Short mmCIF file of C-alpha atoms (C1' of nucleotides) in Angstrom, two decimals:
data_model
loop_
_atom_site.label_atom_id
_atom_site.label_comp_id
_atom_site.label_asym_id
_atom_site.label_seq_id
_atom_site.Cartn_x
_atom_site.Cartn_y
_atom_site.Cartn_z
CA MET A 1 -15.25 -34.18 21.95
CA THR A 2 -13.15 -32.58 25.10
CA PRO A 3 -14.61 -29.39 26.45
CA ALA A 4 -11.88 -27.78 25.15
CA ILE A 5 -12.70 -28.40 21.43
CA GLU A 6 -16.29 -28.36 22.25
CA LEU A 7 -15.52 -24.65 23.29
CA LEU A 8 -13.54 -23.50 20.45
CA CYS A 9 -16.61 -24.94 18.18
CA ARG A 10 -18.92 -23.03 20.07
CA SER A 11 -16.50 -20.05 19.31
CA LEU A 12 -16.02 -20.79 15.56
CA SER A 13 -19.78 -21.41 14.95
CA ARG A 14 -20.49 -18.09 15.71
CA ARG A 15 -18.26 -16.76 12.95
CA ASP A 16 -18.78 -19.16 9.93
CA LYS A 17 -20.60 -22.63 9.42
CA LEU A 18 -18.46 -25.27 10.69
CA THR A 19 -18.89 -28.70 8.83
CA PRO A 20 -19.23 -31.99 10.96
CA ALA A 21 -16.15 -33.45 9.21
CA GLU A 22 -14.06 -29.97 10.24
CA GLU A 23 -15.46 -30.53 13.57
CA ALA A 24 -14.18 -34.14 13.60
CA SER A 25 -10.35 -32.84 12.54
CA LEU A 26 -10.63 -30.41 15.40
CA ALA A 27 -11.57 -33.47 17.85
CA SER A 28 -8.81 -35.49 16.47
CA LEU A 29 -6.23 -33.01 17.57
CA THR A 30 -3.65 -34.27 20.12
CA GLN A 31 -4.00 -32.59 23.56
CA ARG A 32 -2.71 -32.74 26.85
CA THR A 33 -4.14 -30.39 29.46
CA SER A 34 -2.77 -28.60 32.54
CA HIS A 35 -3.70 -26.51 35.82
CA TYR A 36 -2.42 -23.43 36.67
CA ALA A 37 -2.81 -21.44 39.80
CA ARG A 38 -3.76 -18.16 39.89
CA GLY A 39 -1.24 -15.81 39.67
CA SER A 40 1.33 -18.28 38.11
CA GLU A 41 2.78 -18.11 34.40
CA ILE A 42 1.24 -20.19 31.73
CA ILE A 43 3.33 -19.10 29.17
CA ALA A 44 6.70 -17.20 30.05
CA GLU A 45 8.15 -14.18 27.89
CA MET A 46 11.03 -15.04 25.40
CA SER A 47 9.92 -18.87 25.59
CA ARG A 48 9.93 -20.90 22.35
CA PRO A 49 6.32 -23.09 22.75
CA SER A 50 6.12 -26.36 20.59
CA ALA A 51 2.45 -26.31 21.44
CA SER A 52 -0.50 -23.71 21.46
CA CYS A 53 -2.76 -23.43 23.97
CA LEU A 54 -6.50 -23.13 24.27
CA LEU A 55 -8.18 -21.97 27.67
CA VAL A 56 -10.62 -24.24 28.83
CA GLU A 57 -11.45 -22.65 32.04
CA GLY A 58 -10.61 -19.69 34.51
CA LEU A 59 -9.23 -16.16 33.42
CA ALA A 60 -5.74 -15.33 31.75
CA GLY A 61 -3.98 -12.31 30.76
CA ARG A 62 -1.63 -11.28 28.30
CA ALA A 63 1.34 -9.56 29.97
CA VAL A 64 3.60 -7.38 28.45
CA SER A 65 6.23 -5.95 30.97
CA GLY A 66 8.62 -3.55 30.73
CA GLU A 67 12.18 -2.98 31.81
CA ASP A 68 11.19 -0.56 34.72
CA GLY A 69 8.82 -3.32 36.36
CA THR A 70 5.61 -2.02 34.84
CA ARG A 71 3.25 -4.27 33.49
CA GLN A 72 0.45 -3.73 30.95
CA LEU A 73 -2.37 -6.38 30.52
CA SER A 74 -2.85 -6.07 26.93
CA ALA A 75 -5.77 -8.58 26.39
CA LEU A 76 -7.66 -10.71 28.95
CA HIS A 77 -8.65 -14.33 27.87
CA ILE A 78 -11.69 -16.67 28.56
CA PRO A 79 -12.56 -20.28 28.05
CA GLY A 80 -12.44 -20.90 24.58
CA ASP A 81 -10.06 -18.61 23.67
CA PHE A 82 -7.32 -20.25 21.37
CA VAL A 83 -4.57 -17.81 23.43
CA ASP A 84 -1.57 -18.69 21.85
CA LEU A 85 -2.47 -19.67 18.57
CA HIS A 86 -0.03 -17.23 17.10
CA GLY A 87 2.75 -18.51 19.11
CA LEU A 88 2.26 -21.14 16.19
CA LEU A 89 3.56 -18.28 13.72
CA LEU A 90 5.78 -16.26 15.62
CA ARG A 91 8.16 -19.11 17.56
CA LYS A 92 9.70 -16.56 20.27
CA MET A 93 7.05 -15.24 22.44
CA ASP A 94 7.32 -11.30 22.99
CA HIS A 95 5.06 -11.47 26.14
CA SER A 96 3.92 -13.77 28.42
CA ILE A 97 0.45 -15.44 29.50
CA VAL A 98 -0.38 -15.51 33.33
CA ALA A 99 -3.58 -16.79 35.05
CA ILE A 100 -5.71 -14.55 36.83
CA SER A 101 -7.90 -16.78 38.13
CA ASN A 102 -6.72 -20.72 38.47
CA CYS A 103 -6.87 -21.91 35.10
CA THR A 104 -7.05 -25.41 33.10
CA VAL A 105 -5.71 -25.33 29.61
CA ALA A 106 -5.20 -27.58 26.72
CA TYR A 107 -2.20 -27.67 24.44
CA ILE A 108 -2.40 -28.69 21.05
CA PRO A 109 1.14 -29.70 19.26
CA HIS A 110 2.05 -27.12 16.74
CA GLU A 111 2.91 -30.02 14.24
CA SER A 112 -0.91 -31.28 14.76
CA LEU A 113 -2.02 -27.39 13.43
CA ILE A 114 0.82 -27.21 10.76
CA ALA A 115 -0.77 -30.70 9.58
CA LEU A 116 -3.93 -29.21 9.74
CA THR A 117 -3.29 -26.22 7.46
CA ALA A 118 -2.03 -28.61 4.70
CA THR A 119 -5.25 -30.45 4.41
CA GLU A 120 -8.06 -27.88 5.70
CA PRO A 121 -8.27 -24.40 3.92
CA HIS A 122 -11.34 -23.50 5.10
CA LEU A 123 -10.65 -24.47 9.03
CA THR A 124 -7.15 -22.88 8.70
CA ARG A 125 -8.86 -19.62 7.56
CA MET A 126 -11.04 -19.94 10.42
CA LEU A 127 -8.50 -20.26 12.87
CA TRP A 128 -6.72 -17.32 11.36
CA THR A 129 -9.98 -15.63 11.78
CA LEU A 130 -9.99 -15.86 15.44
CA THR A 131 -6.30 -14.22 15.72
CA ALA A 132 -7.78 -11.44 13.35
CA ILE A 133 -10.47 -10.99 16.09
CA ASP A 134 -8.10 -11.07 18.72
CA ALA A 135 -5.99 -8.18 16.66
CA ALA A 136 -9.28 -6.26 16.64
CA ILE A 137 -10.04 -6.91 20.28
CA GLN A 138 -5.98 -4.97 20.64
CA ARG A 139 -7.03 -2.53 18.15
CA LYS A 140 -10.15 -1.43 20.28
CA MET A 141 -8.24 -1.51 23.38
CA THR A 142 -5.64 0.77 21.86
CA ALA A 143 -8.08 3.24 20.89
CA LEU A 144 -9.56 3.48 24.45
CA LEU A 145 -6.11 3.65 26.07
CA GLY A 146 -5.16 6.67 23.64
CA ARG A 147 -8.54 8.67 23.47
CA HIS A 148 -11.17 7.28 26.39
CA THR A 149 -11.50 8.30 29.57
CA PRO A 150 -11.10 5.58 32.72
CA ALA A 151 -14.64 5.31 32.90
CA GLN A 152 -15.24 4.77 29.36
CA ARG A 153 -12.64 2.21 29.06
CA LEU A 154 -14.18 0.28 32.10
CA ALA A 155 -17.78 0.41 30.37
CA HIS A 156 -16.19 -1.11 27.64
CA LEU A 157 -14.37 -3.58 29.11
CA LEU A 158 -17.07 -4.69 30.75
CA CYS A 159 -19.58 -4.56 27.66
CA GLU A 160 -17.08 -7.01 25.83
CA ILE A 161 -16.18 -9.33 28.50
CA TYR A 162 -20.00 -9.62 28.99
CA THR A 163 -20.49 -10.36 25.18
CA ARG A 164 -17.74 -12.75 24.82
CA LEU A 165 -18.54 -14.96 27.78
CA GLU A 166 -21.95 -14.83 26.48
CA ILE A 167 -21.04 -16.31 23.16
CA VAL A 168 -19.68 -19.78 24.93
CA GLY A 169 -22.38 -19.63 27.08
CA LEU A 170 -20.68 -18.55 30.84
CA SER A 171 -22.69 -15.37 31.29
CA SER A 172 -26.00 -15.55 33.78
CA GLY A 173 -28.53 -12.98 32.61
CA LEU A 174 -26.62 -9.78 32.33
CA GLY A 175 -24.05 -10.96 34.91
CA PHE A 176 -21.05 -12.63 34.60
CA HIS A 177 -18.24 -14.26 37.29
CA PHE A 178 -15.29 -11.87 36.73
CA PRO A 179 -12.57 -12.93 39.14
CA ILE A 180 -10.31 -10.26 38.78
CA THR A 181 -8.32 -7.92 41.23
CA GLN A 182 -8.42 -4.23 41.04
CA THR A 183 -4.80 -4.27 41.15
CA GLU A 184 -4.84 -6.69 37.71
CA LEU A 185 -8.03 -4.32 36.53
CA SER A 186 -5.34 -1.44 36.59
CA ASP A 187 -3.25 -3.16 34.18
CA VAL A 188 -5.61 -3.79 31.84
CA LEU A 189 -7.09 -0.23 31.99
CA GLY A 190 -3.60 1.37 32.35
CA LEU A 191 -4.41 3.44 35.62
CA SER A 192 -3.29 3.14 39.26
CA VAL A 193 -5.02 1.11 41.30
CA VAL A 194 -6.50 4.04 43.45
CA HIS A 195 -7.95 5.55 40.29
CA THR A 196 -9.46 2.15 38.96
CA ASN A 197 -11.02 1.81 42.42
CA ARG A 198 -12.40 5.28 42.10
CA THR A 199 -13.41 4.41 38.77
CA VAL A 200 -15.23 1.41 39.48
CA GLY A 201 -17.01 3.46 42.30
CA LYS A 202 -18.22 5.95 39.49
CA LEU A 203 -19.64 3.38 37.33
CA ARG A 204 -21.63 2.06 40.67
CA ALA A 205 -22.48 5.25 41.98
CA ARG A 206 -24.31 5.79 38.15
CA ASN A 207 -26.15 2.46 39.08
CA LEU A 208 -24.72 1.02 35.77
CA ILE A 209 -23.22 -1.80 37.29
CA SER A 210 -22.95 -3.88 40.67
CA TRP A 211 -19.82 -5.72 41.03
CA ASN A 212 -19.47 -7.73 44.25
CA SER A 213 -17.34 -10.41 45.42
CA GLN A 214 -16.31 -11.29 41.95
CA GLN A 215 -19.80 -11.26 40.48
CA VAL A 216 -20.27 -8.56 38.05
CA ASP A 217 -23.90 -7.72 37.44
CA ILE A 218 -24.80 -4.79 34.52
CA LEU A 219 -27.80 -2.99 35.69
CA ASP A 220 -28.30 -0.75 32.88
CA MET A 221 -26.92 -2.22 29.54
CA GLU A 222 -27.90 0.58 27.50
CA GLY A 223 -26.47 3.35 29.72
CA LEU A 224 -23.06 1.35 29.99
CA LYS A 225 -23.17 0.62 26.19
CA SER A 226 -23.75 4.09 25.52
CA LEU A 227 -21.00 5.10 28.18
CA GLY A 228 -18.21 2.92 26.49
CA ASP A 229 -18.86 3.55 23.13
CA PHE A 230 -19.61 -0.15 22.89
CA ASP A 231 -20.21 -1.55 19.29
CA PRO A 232 -19.65 -5.29 18.59
CA THR A 233 -18.83 -4.93 15.21
CA TYR A 234 -15.04 -5.82 15.38
CA LEU A 235 -16.27 -9.18 17.58
CA SER A 236 -17.00 -10.32 14.23
CA LEU A 237 -20.30 -12.06 15.33
CA GLN A 238 -21.57 -12.58 11.76
CA SER A 239 -21.67 -16.41 10.60
CA GLU A 240 -20.26 -15.79 7.26
CA PRO A 241 -18.15 -17.78 4.99
CA ARG A 242 -14.68 -16.90 5.50
CA MET B 1 7.29 -8.85 -10.76
CA THR B 2 5.59 -5.83 -9.68
CA PRO B 3 7.39 -3.43 -7.19
CA ALA B 4 4.26 -4.40 -4.37
CA ILE B 5 4.88 -7.96 -4.68
CA GLU B 6 8.77 -7.05 -4.43
CA LEU B 7 8.34 -5.46 -1.24
CA LEU B 8 6.23 -8.02 0.17
CA CYS B 9 8.96 -10.58 -0.45
CA ARG B 10 11.47 -8.64 0.92
CA SER B 11 9.61 -8.14 4.09
CA LEU B 12 8.75 -12.04 3.94
CA SER B 13 12.24 -12.92 3.44
CA ARG B 14 13.14 -11.55 6.64
CA ARG B 15 10.99 -14.13 8.42
CA ASP B 16 11.27 -17.63 6.79
CA LYS B 17 12.61 -18.88 3.56
CA LEU B 18 10.28 -17.99 0.29
CA THR B 19 11.15 -20.64 -2.24
CA PRO B 20 11.12 -19.52 -5.75
CA ALA B 21 7.46 -20.92 -6.72
CA GLU B 22 6.41 -19.11 -3.67
CA GLU B 23 7.49 -15.62 -4.90
CA ALA B 24 6.09 -17.10 -8.48
CA SER B 25 2.78 -17.68 -7.27
CA LEU B 26 2.95 -14.07 -5.28
CA ALA B 27 3.93 -12.83 -8.53
CA SER B 28 1.12 -14.44 -10.28
CA LEU B 29 -1.52 -12.60 -7.84
CA THR B 30 -3.92 -10.43 -10.23
CA GLN B 31 -3.79 -6.89 -9.00
CA ARG B 32 -4.95 -3.28 -9.57
CA THR B 33 -3.27 -0.47 -8.20
CA SER B 34 -4.41 3.09 -6.89
CA HIS B 35 -3.66 6.33 -5.87
CA TYR B 36 -4.53 8.60 -2.87
CA ALA B 37 -4.05 11.98 -1.61
CA ARG B 38 -3.16 12.61 1.52
CA GLY B 39 -5.72 12.99 4.01
CA SER B 40 -8.35 10.76 2.10
CA GLU B 41 -9.61 7.44 3.16
CA ILE B 42 -8.32 4.36 1.40
CA ILE B 43 -10.94 1.85 3.31
CA ALA B 44 -13.82 3.07 4.85
CA GLU B 45 -15.25 1.83 8.33
CA MET B 46 -18.12 -0.63 7.95
CA SER B 47 -17.50 -1.37 4.45
CA ARG B 48 -16.90 -4.71 3.08
CA PRO B 49 -13.84 -4.68 0.79
CA SER B 50 -13.95 -7.58 -1.85
CA ALA B 51 -9.67 -7.14 -2.28
CA SER B 52 -7.32 -6.66 0.06
CA CYS B 53 -4.79 -4.35 -0.13
CA LEU B 54 -0.50 -3.96 0.04
CA LEU B 55 0.67 -0.47 0.44
CA VAL B 56 3.42 0.03 -2.12
CA GLU B 57 4.29 3.67 -1.46
CA GLY B 58 3.67 6.56 1.44
CA LEU B 59 2.62 6.28 4.98
CA ALA B 60 -0.98 5.35 5.58
CA GLY B 61 -2.72 4.89 9.30
CA ARG B 62 -5.30 2.74 10.68
CA ALA B 63 -7.78 4.81 12.17
CA VAL B 64 -10.41 3.96 14.93
CA SER B 65 -13.18 6.62 15.36
CA GLY B 66 -14.98 6.98 18.21
CA GLU B 67 -18.67 8.65 18.43
CA ASP B 68 -17.66 11.70 19.92
CA GLY B 69 -15.51 12.89 17.24
CA THR B 70 -12.34 11.35 18.92
CA ARG B 71 -9.63 9.68 16.85
CA GLN B 72 -6.92 7.22 17.37
CA LEU B 73 -4.35 5.92 15.24
CA SER B 74 -3.97 2.23 16.31
CA ALA B 75 -0.97 1.70 13.70
CA LEU B 76 0.84 3.05 10.91
CA HIS B 77 1.90 1.28 7.81
CA ILE B 78 4.81 1.50 5.45
CA PRO B 79 5.73 0.40 1.99
CA GLY B 80 5.56 -3.18 1.99
CA ASP B 81 2.97 -3.70 4.50
CA PHE B 82 -0.26 -6.04 3.86
CA VAL B 83 -2.21 -3.38 5.33
CA ASP B 84 -5.89 -4.95 5.11
CA LEU B 85 -5.01 -8.65 4.75
CA HIS B 86 -7.23 -9.16 7.92
CA GLY B 87 -10.03 -7.76 5.47
CA LEU B 88 -10.01 -10.97 3.97
CA LEU B 89 -11.04 -12.66 7.12
CA LEU B 90 -13.22 -10.18 9.15
CA ARG B 91 -15.30 -9.58 6.36
CA LYS B 92 -16.88 -6.04 7.47
CA MET B 93 -14.08 -3.20 8.49
CA ASP B 94 -14.14 -2.06 12.16
CA HIS B 95 -11.92 0.63 11.41
CA SER B 96 -10.81 2.94 8.45
CA ILE B 97 -7.64 3.08 6.92
CA VAL B 98 -6.57 6.49 6.08
CA ALA B 99 -3.93 7.99 3.78
CA ILE B 100 -1.17 10.14 5.98
CA SER B 101 0.93 10.90 2.79
CA ASN B 102 0.01 10.62 -0.64
CA CYS B 103 -0.32 6.59 -0.99
CA THR B 104 0.14 4.24 -3.73
CA VAL B 105 -1.64 0.78 -3.12
CA ALA B 106 -2.33 -2.72 -4.38
CA TYR B 107 -5.79 -4.43 -4.37
CA ILE B 108 -5.22 -7.93 -4.80
CA PRO B 109 -8.81 -9.97 -4.90
CA HIS B 110 -9.72 -12.00 -1.85
CA GLU B 111 -10.59 -14.87 -4.37
CA SER B 112 -6.90 -15.19 -5.38
CA LEU B 113 -6.16 -15.11 -1.96
CA ILE B 114 -8.63 -17.93 -0.81
CA ALA B 115 -7.31 -19.79 -3.73
CA LEU B 116 -3.77 -19.38 -2.35
CA THR B 117 -4.67 -20.99 0.72
CA ALA B 118 -6.16 -24.12 -0.49
CA THR B 119 -2.60 -24.72 -2.53
CA GLU B 120 0.06 -23.21 -0.62
CA PRO B 121 0.00 -23.96 3.10
CA HIS B 122 3.13 -22.74 4.00
CA LEU B 123 2.74 -19.64 1.90
CA THR B 124 -0.46 -19.26 4.06
CA ARG B 125 1.42 -19.40 6.99
CA MET B 126 3.36 -17.09 6.55
CA LEU B 127 0.77 -14.35 5.43
CA TRP B 128 -0.90 -15.50 8.69
CA THR B 129 2.23 -14.42 10.50
CA LEU B 130 2.30 -11.03 8.63
CA THR B 131 -1.18 -10.78 10.88
CA ALA B 132 0.29 -12.10 13.53
CA ILE B 133 3.15 -9.59 13.65
CA ASP B 134 0.90 -6.53 12.71
CA ALA B 135 -1.04 -7.80 16.12
CA ALA B 136 2.57 -7.72 17.74
CA ILE B 137 2.81 -4.68 16.84
CA GLN B 138 -0.62 -3.35 18.36
CA ARG B 139 0.38 -5.14 21.67
CA LYS B 140 3.06 -3.27 21.96
CA MET B 141 1.55 0.00 21.19
CA THR B 142 -1.03 -1.04 23.80
CA ALA B 143 1.80 -1.15 26.38
CA LEU B 144 3.04 1.89 25.62
CA LEU B 145 -0.37 3.69 25.89
CA GLY B 146 -1.06 2.27 29.13
CA ARG B 147 2.43 2.51 31.21
CA HIS B 148 4.53 4.57 29.12
CA THR B 149 5.55 8.39 29.26
CA PRO B 150 4.77 10.21 26.09
CA ALA B 151 8.62 10.52 25.42
CA GLN B 152 9.35 7.07 25.77
CA ARG B 153 6.09 6.19 23.55
CA LEU B 154 7.63 8.54 20.75
CA ALA B 155 10.92 7.34 21.13
CA HIS B 156 9.60 3.70 20.77
CA LEU B 157 7.64 4.44 18.01
CA LEU B 158 10.97 6.29 16.27
CA CYS B 159 12.60 2.98 16.67
CA GLU B 160 10.17 0.62 15.35
CA ILE B 161 9.08 2.84 12.55
CA TYR B 162 13.00 3.07 11.80
CA THR B 163 13.74 -0.85 12.01
CA ARG B 164 10.91 -1.27 9.95
CA LEU B 165 11.63 1.04 7.14
CA GLU B 166 15.29 -0.24 7.22
CA ILE B 167 13.90 -4.19 6.62
CA VAL B 168 12.24 -2.80 3.29
CA GLY B 169 15.28 -1.02 2.50
CA LEU B 170 13.58 2.67 2.73
CA SER B 171 15.89 4.29 5.70
CA SER B 172 19.23 6.14 4.99
CA GLY B 173 21.92 5.69 7.50
CA LEU B 174 20.33 6.63 10.63
CA GLY B 175 17.58 8.66 9.40
CA PHE B 176 14.22 8.18 7.76
CA HIS B 177 11.36 10.67 5.58
CA PHE B 178 8.47 10.59 8.05
CA PRO B 179 5.53 12.47 6.78
CA ILE B 180 3.33 12.65 9.63
CA THR B 181 2.13 16.35 10.93
CA GLN B 182 2.02 16.38 14.73
CA THR B 183 -1.33 16.61 14.95
CA GLU B 184 -1.44 13.01 13.60
CA LEU B 185 1.17 12.34 15.51
CA SER B 186 -0.45 13.26 18.55
CA ASP B 187 -3.48 10.64 17.51
CA VAL B 188 -0.93 8.05 17.66
CA LEU B 189 0.43 8.75 21.09
CA GLY B 190 -2.91 9.45 22.57
CA LEU B 191 -1.80 12.70 23.46
CA SER B 192 -2.93 16.41 22.53
CA VAL B 193 -1.15 18.28 20.06
CA VAL B 194 0.67 20.54 22.17
CA HIS B 195 2.12 17.90 24.43
CA THR B 196 3.21 15.91 21.09
CA ASN B 197 4.94 18.95 20.15
CA ARG B 198 6.65 19.60 23.87
CA THR B 199 7.12 15.65 23.66
CA VAL B 200 9.01 16.13 20.38
CA GLY B 201 10.89 19.64 21.68
CA LYS B 202 11.98 17.16 24.75
CA LEU B 203 13.85 14.43 22.42
CA ARG B 204 15.25 17.08 20.45
CA ALA B 205 16.52 18.66 23.53
CA ARG B 206 18.19 15.45 24.95
CA ASN B 207 20.24 15.23 21.52
CA LEU B 208 18.13 11.95 20.51
CA ILE B 209 16.72 12.92 17.28
CA SER B 210 16.75 15.76 14.81
CA TRP B 211 13.42 16.42 12.86
CA ASN B 212 13.07 19.09 10.19
CA SER B 213 10.69 18.79 7.52
CA GLN B 214 9.55 15.28 7.31
CA GLN B 215 12.95 13.94 7.82
CA VAL B 216 14.02 12.45 10.99
CA ASP B 217 17.31 11.18 11.99
CA ILE B 218 18.27 9.13 15.26
CA LEU B 219 21.36 11.10 16.71
CA ASP B 220 21.83 8.62 19.62
CA MET B 221 20.40 5.19 18.72
CA GLU B 222 21.25 3.77 21.99
CA GLY B 223 19.49 6.55 24.25
CA LEU B 224 16.63 6.23 21.86
CA LYS B 225 16.51 2.67 22.46
CA SER B 226 17.27 2.95 25.95
CA LEU B 227 14.33 5.51 26.55
CA GLY B 228 11.87 3.71 24.88
CA ASP B 229 12.80 0.31 26.23
CA PHE B 230 12.96 -0.88 22.31
CA ASP B 231 13.25 -4.80 21.91
CA PRO B 232 12.73 -5.77 18.62
CA THR B 233 11.88 -9.28 19.36
CA TYR B 234 8.30 -8.14 18.70
CA LEU B 235 8.48 -7.99 15.17
CA SER B 236 9.93 -11.27 14.41
CA LEU B 237 13.25 -10.40 12.60
CA GLN B 238 14.37 -14.18 12.72
CA SER B 239 14.43 -16.15 9.69
CA GLU B 240 12.55 -19.37 10.80
CA PRO B 241 10.41 -21.80 9.36
CA ARG B 242 6.81 -21.18 10.29
"C1'" DC C 1 -7.01 -13.53 67.33
"C1'" DG C 2 -3.82 -11.47 64.37
"C1'" DC C 3 -2.22 -11.78 59.67
"C1'" DT C 4 -2.11 -11.23 54.71
"C1'" DC C 5 -4.87 -9.69 50.60
"C1'" DG C 6 -7.83 -7.19 48.47
"C1'" DT C 7 -10.61 -2.12 48.80
"C1'" DT C 8 -11.68 2.28 50.05
"C1'" DT C 9 -10.59 6.83 51.90
"C1'" DG C 10 -7.78 11.70 51.83
"C1'" DA C 11 -4.75 15.14 50.34
"C1'" DA C 12 -0.47 16.72 47.94
"C1'" DG C 13 1.90 17.34 43.76
"C1'" DC C 14 2.65 16.35 39.05
"C1'" DT C 15 1.31 15.66 34.52
"C1'" DT C 16 -1.62 16.56 30.81
"C1'" DA C 17 -5.36 18.72 28.42
"C1'" DT C 18 -7.19 22.96 27.31
"C1'" DC C 19 -7.86 27.54 25.54
"C1'" DA C 20 -5.32 31.09 23.56
"C1'" DA C 21 -2.07 33.20 20.47
"C1'" DA C 22 2.04 34.31 18.43
"C1'" DG C 23 5.73 32.13 14.97
"C1'" DT C 24 7.21 29.91 10.91
"C1'" DC C 25 7.00 28.58 6.19
"C1'" DA C 26 5.37 27.52 1.56
"C1'" DG C 27 2.50 28.73 -1.97
"C1'" DT C 28 -0.62 32.40 -4.37
"C1'" DG C 29 -1.76 36.16 -6.12
"C1'" DG C 30 -1.65 41.00 -6.91
"C1'" DC D 1 8.72 41.19 -5.57
"C1'" DC D 2 5.88 41.56 -1.32
"C1'" DA D 3 1.92 41.14 1.05
"C1'" DC D 4 -1.68 37.88 1.95
"C1'" DT D 5 -3.31 32.89 3.34
"C1'" DG D 6 -3.83 28.71 5.22
"C1'" DA D 7 -1.63 24.71 7.37
"C1'" DC D 8 1.40 23.48 10.62
"C1'" DT D 9 4.63 24.50 14.85
"C1'" DT D 10 5.78 26.78 18.94
"C1'" DT D 11 4.86 29.17 23.17
"C1'" DG D 12 2.11 30.79 27.20
"C1'" DA D 13 -1.30 30.15 31.01
"C1'" DT D 14 -4.92 28.02 33.66
"C1'" DA D 15 -7.17 24.21 35.04
"C1'" DA D 16 -8.73 19.30 35.33
"C1'" DG D 17 -7.37 14.68 36.16
"C1'" DC D 18 -4.25 11.24 37.64
"C1'" DT D 19 -0.55 9.10 40.40
"C1'" DT D 20 1.78 8.85 44.74
"C1'" DC D 21 1.93 8.09 49.38
"C1'" DA D 22 -0.66 7.00 53.44
"C1'" DA D 23 -3.53 4.55 56.10
"C1'" DA D 24 -7.75 2.95 57.42
"C1'" DC D 25 -10.69 -0.88 56.68
"C1'" DG D 26 -13.26 -5.75 55.66
"C1'" DA D 27 -12.89 -10.21 54.63
"C1'" DG D 28 -11.11 -14.82 54.49
"C1'" DC D 29 -7.72 -17.88 56.81
"C1'" DG D 30 -4.19 -20.45 59.47
#
DNA sequence: CGCTCGTTTGAAGCTTATCAAAGTCAGTGG
DNA sequence: CCACTGACTTTGATAAGCTTCAAACGAGCG
């Protein structure tokens, strides 16, 4: 089994029981891996991909760019995320996927996935679930941007990223590697770079986190959760039939 | 065929070809309809619905409520929207669905939908597409909240709602019935009520729209689209195989 | 060493929230 | 028929928060 499929299985297993036969089906999917340098575009807006990509290594973002040069990163993706699974359904990309750090991605042709939907209904629902979870994350982000302070947004984001990394085994203690610049972070939080910097500073000053050279450590998990009003229900971490 | 299924078919047909057999499969789904008064809760947060609901009449919203009493309406739903289709996959609601006007909804049991996924792979993908489109709408909303001015947010929202209503045949000319109060609108736009009111006033002053007693009329479609940077790509209005 | 990229700090000005109150309109009961 | 009521919209004033512009600082790299 390739690392890509192994990560995917780990993520799926946290949500429902994956039978050995289903694991085998996933493992038999054809794939091709590619590397992208940080800052480069993995999938372009308006393109029509014929394969869906799964992030194997690195940090990627979903960028919605406006006419006026504005950019909003509507979501961050970590290894194991089936980043472009919905490309199977939407055909034409309404946004782009960018590499925030150097990234390795695996491509799985749409035809293989379509074939899977014909023979594996349960597995299909599990993949569908992954897109539904992405949507739930998005929903939370909307609420954060609309109704929460910058400090709350950042606190929530850090709790979420930590939790998601933990699922795929990429956290270390209460910390994680987070290779994102404050400029990019500001595009996630919907703030100016200056204010993003001050917001990071605020969390540091309150002794909630430390953040040095791409390493984030959560010093006070309870405090961070409570500031960010973090409740992981939306990540669907219960393993139950779908 | 019930009105609920007819609306659903109209929405699906705009995205892909729906065969008569598939229409029949949808029509044979068991359903039960209910009415909700404006302001009431259609599905409660943290509940575990055993049926998915489809909006037949009225305006509904997806409410993400925070600890501190804040409320963000992360999405608005119009007749024909399969509002809670993802409840099939996520099990426990991470948000609530509220009736913004009086609403009629049809419930379709999860077991019927699961049965459908086993026998109708193409139809399954089409339903999956609907959830993917909801996610795309959400993504746009995130970008609007993060990087656009209140006037742009409102302009975009009105373009979107108009376009979506048009798909299901609920627009009239360049206008539509929009039974939402400014208080609720402020929860969609992530603004205070006062500022929401001033923003509506601004669009009126620029002669882009008129808005009287729940009737919105777009006076200058080009102007509104350009202000809101509206491009309907994300609504996937191309009819092509999924 | 100097350059580039990213972080940090300061100050001014605009945008938006908040508080407060008046205006409008439909429905209700005297 | 008209005052009364309650929900919603509109307006005004003040204060807080955030953006913008500008510049300094620090680390990594050719």
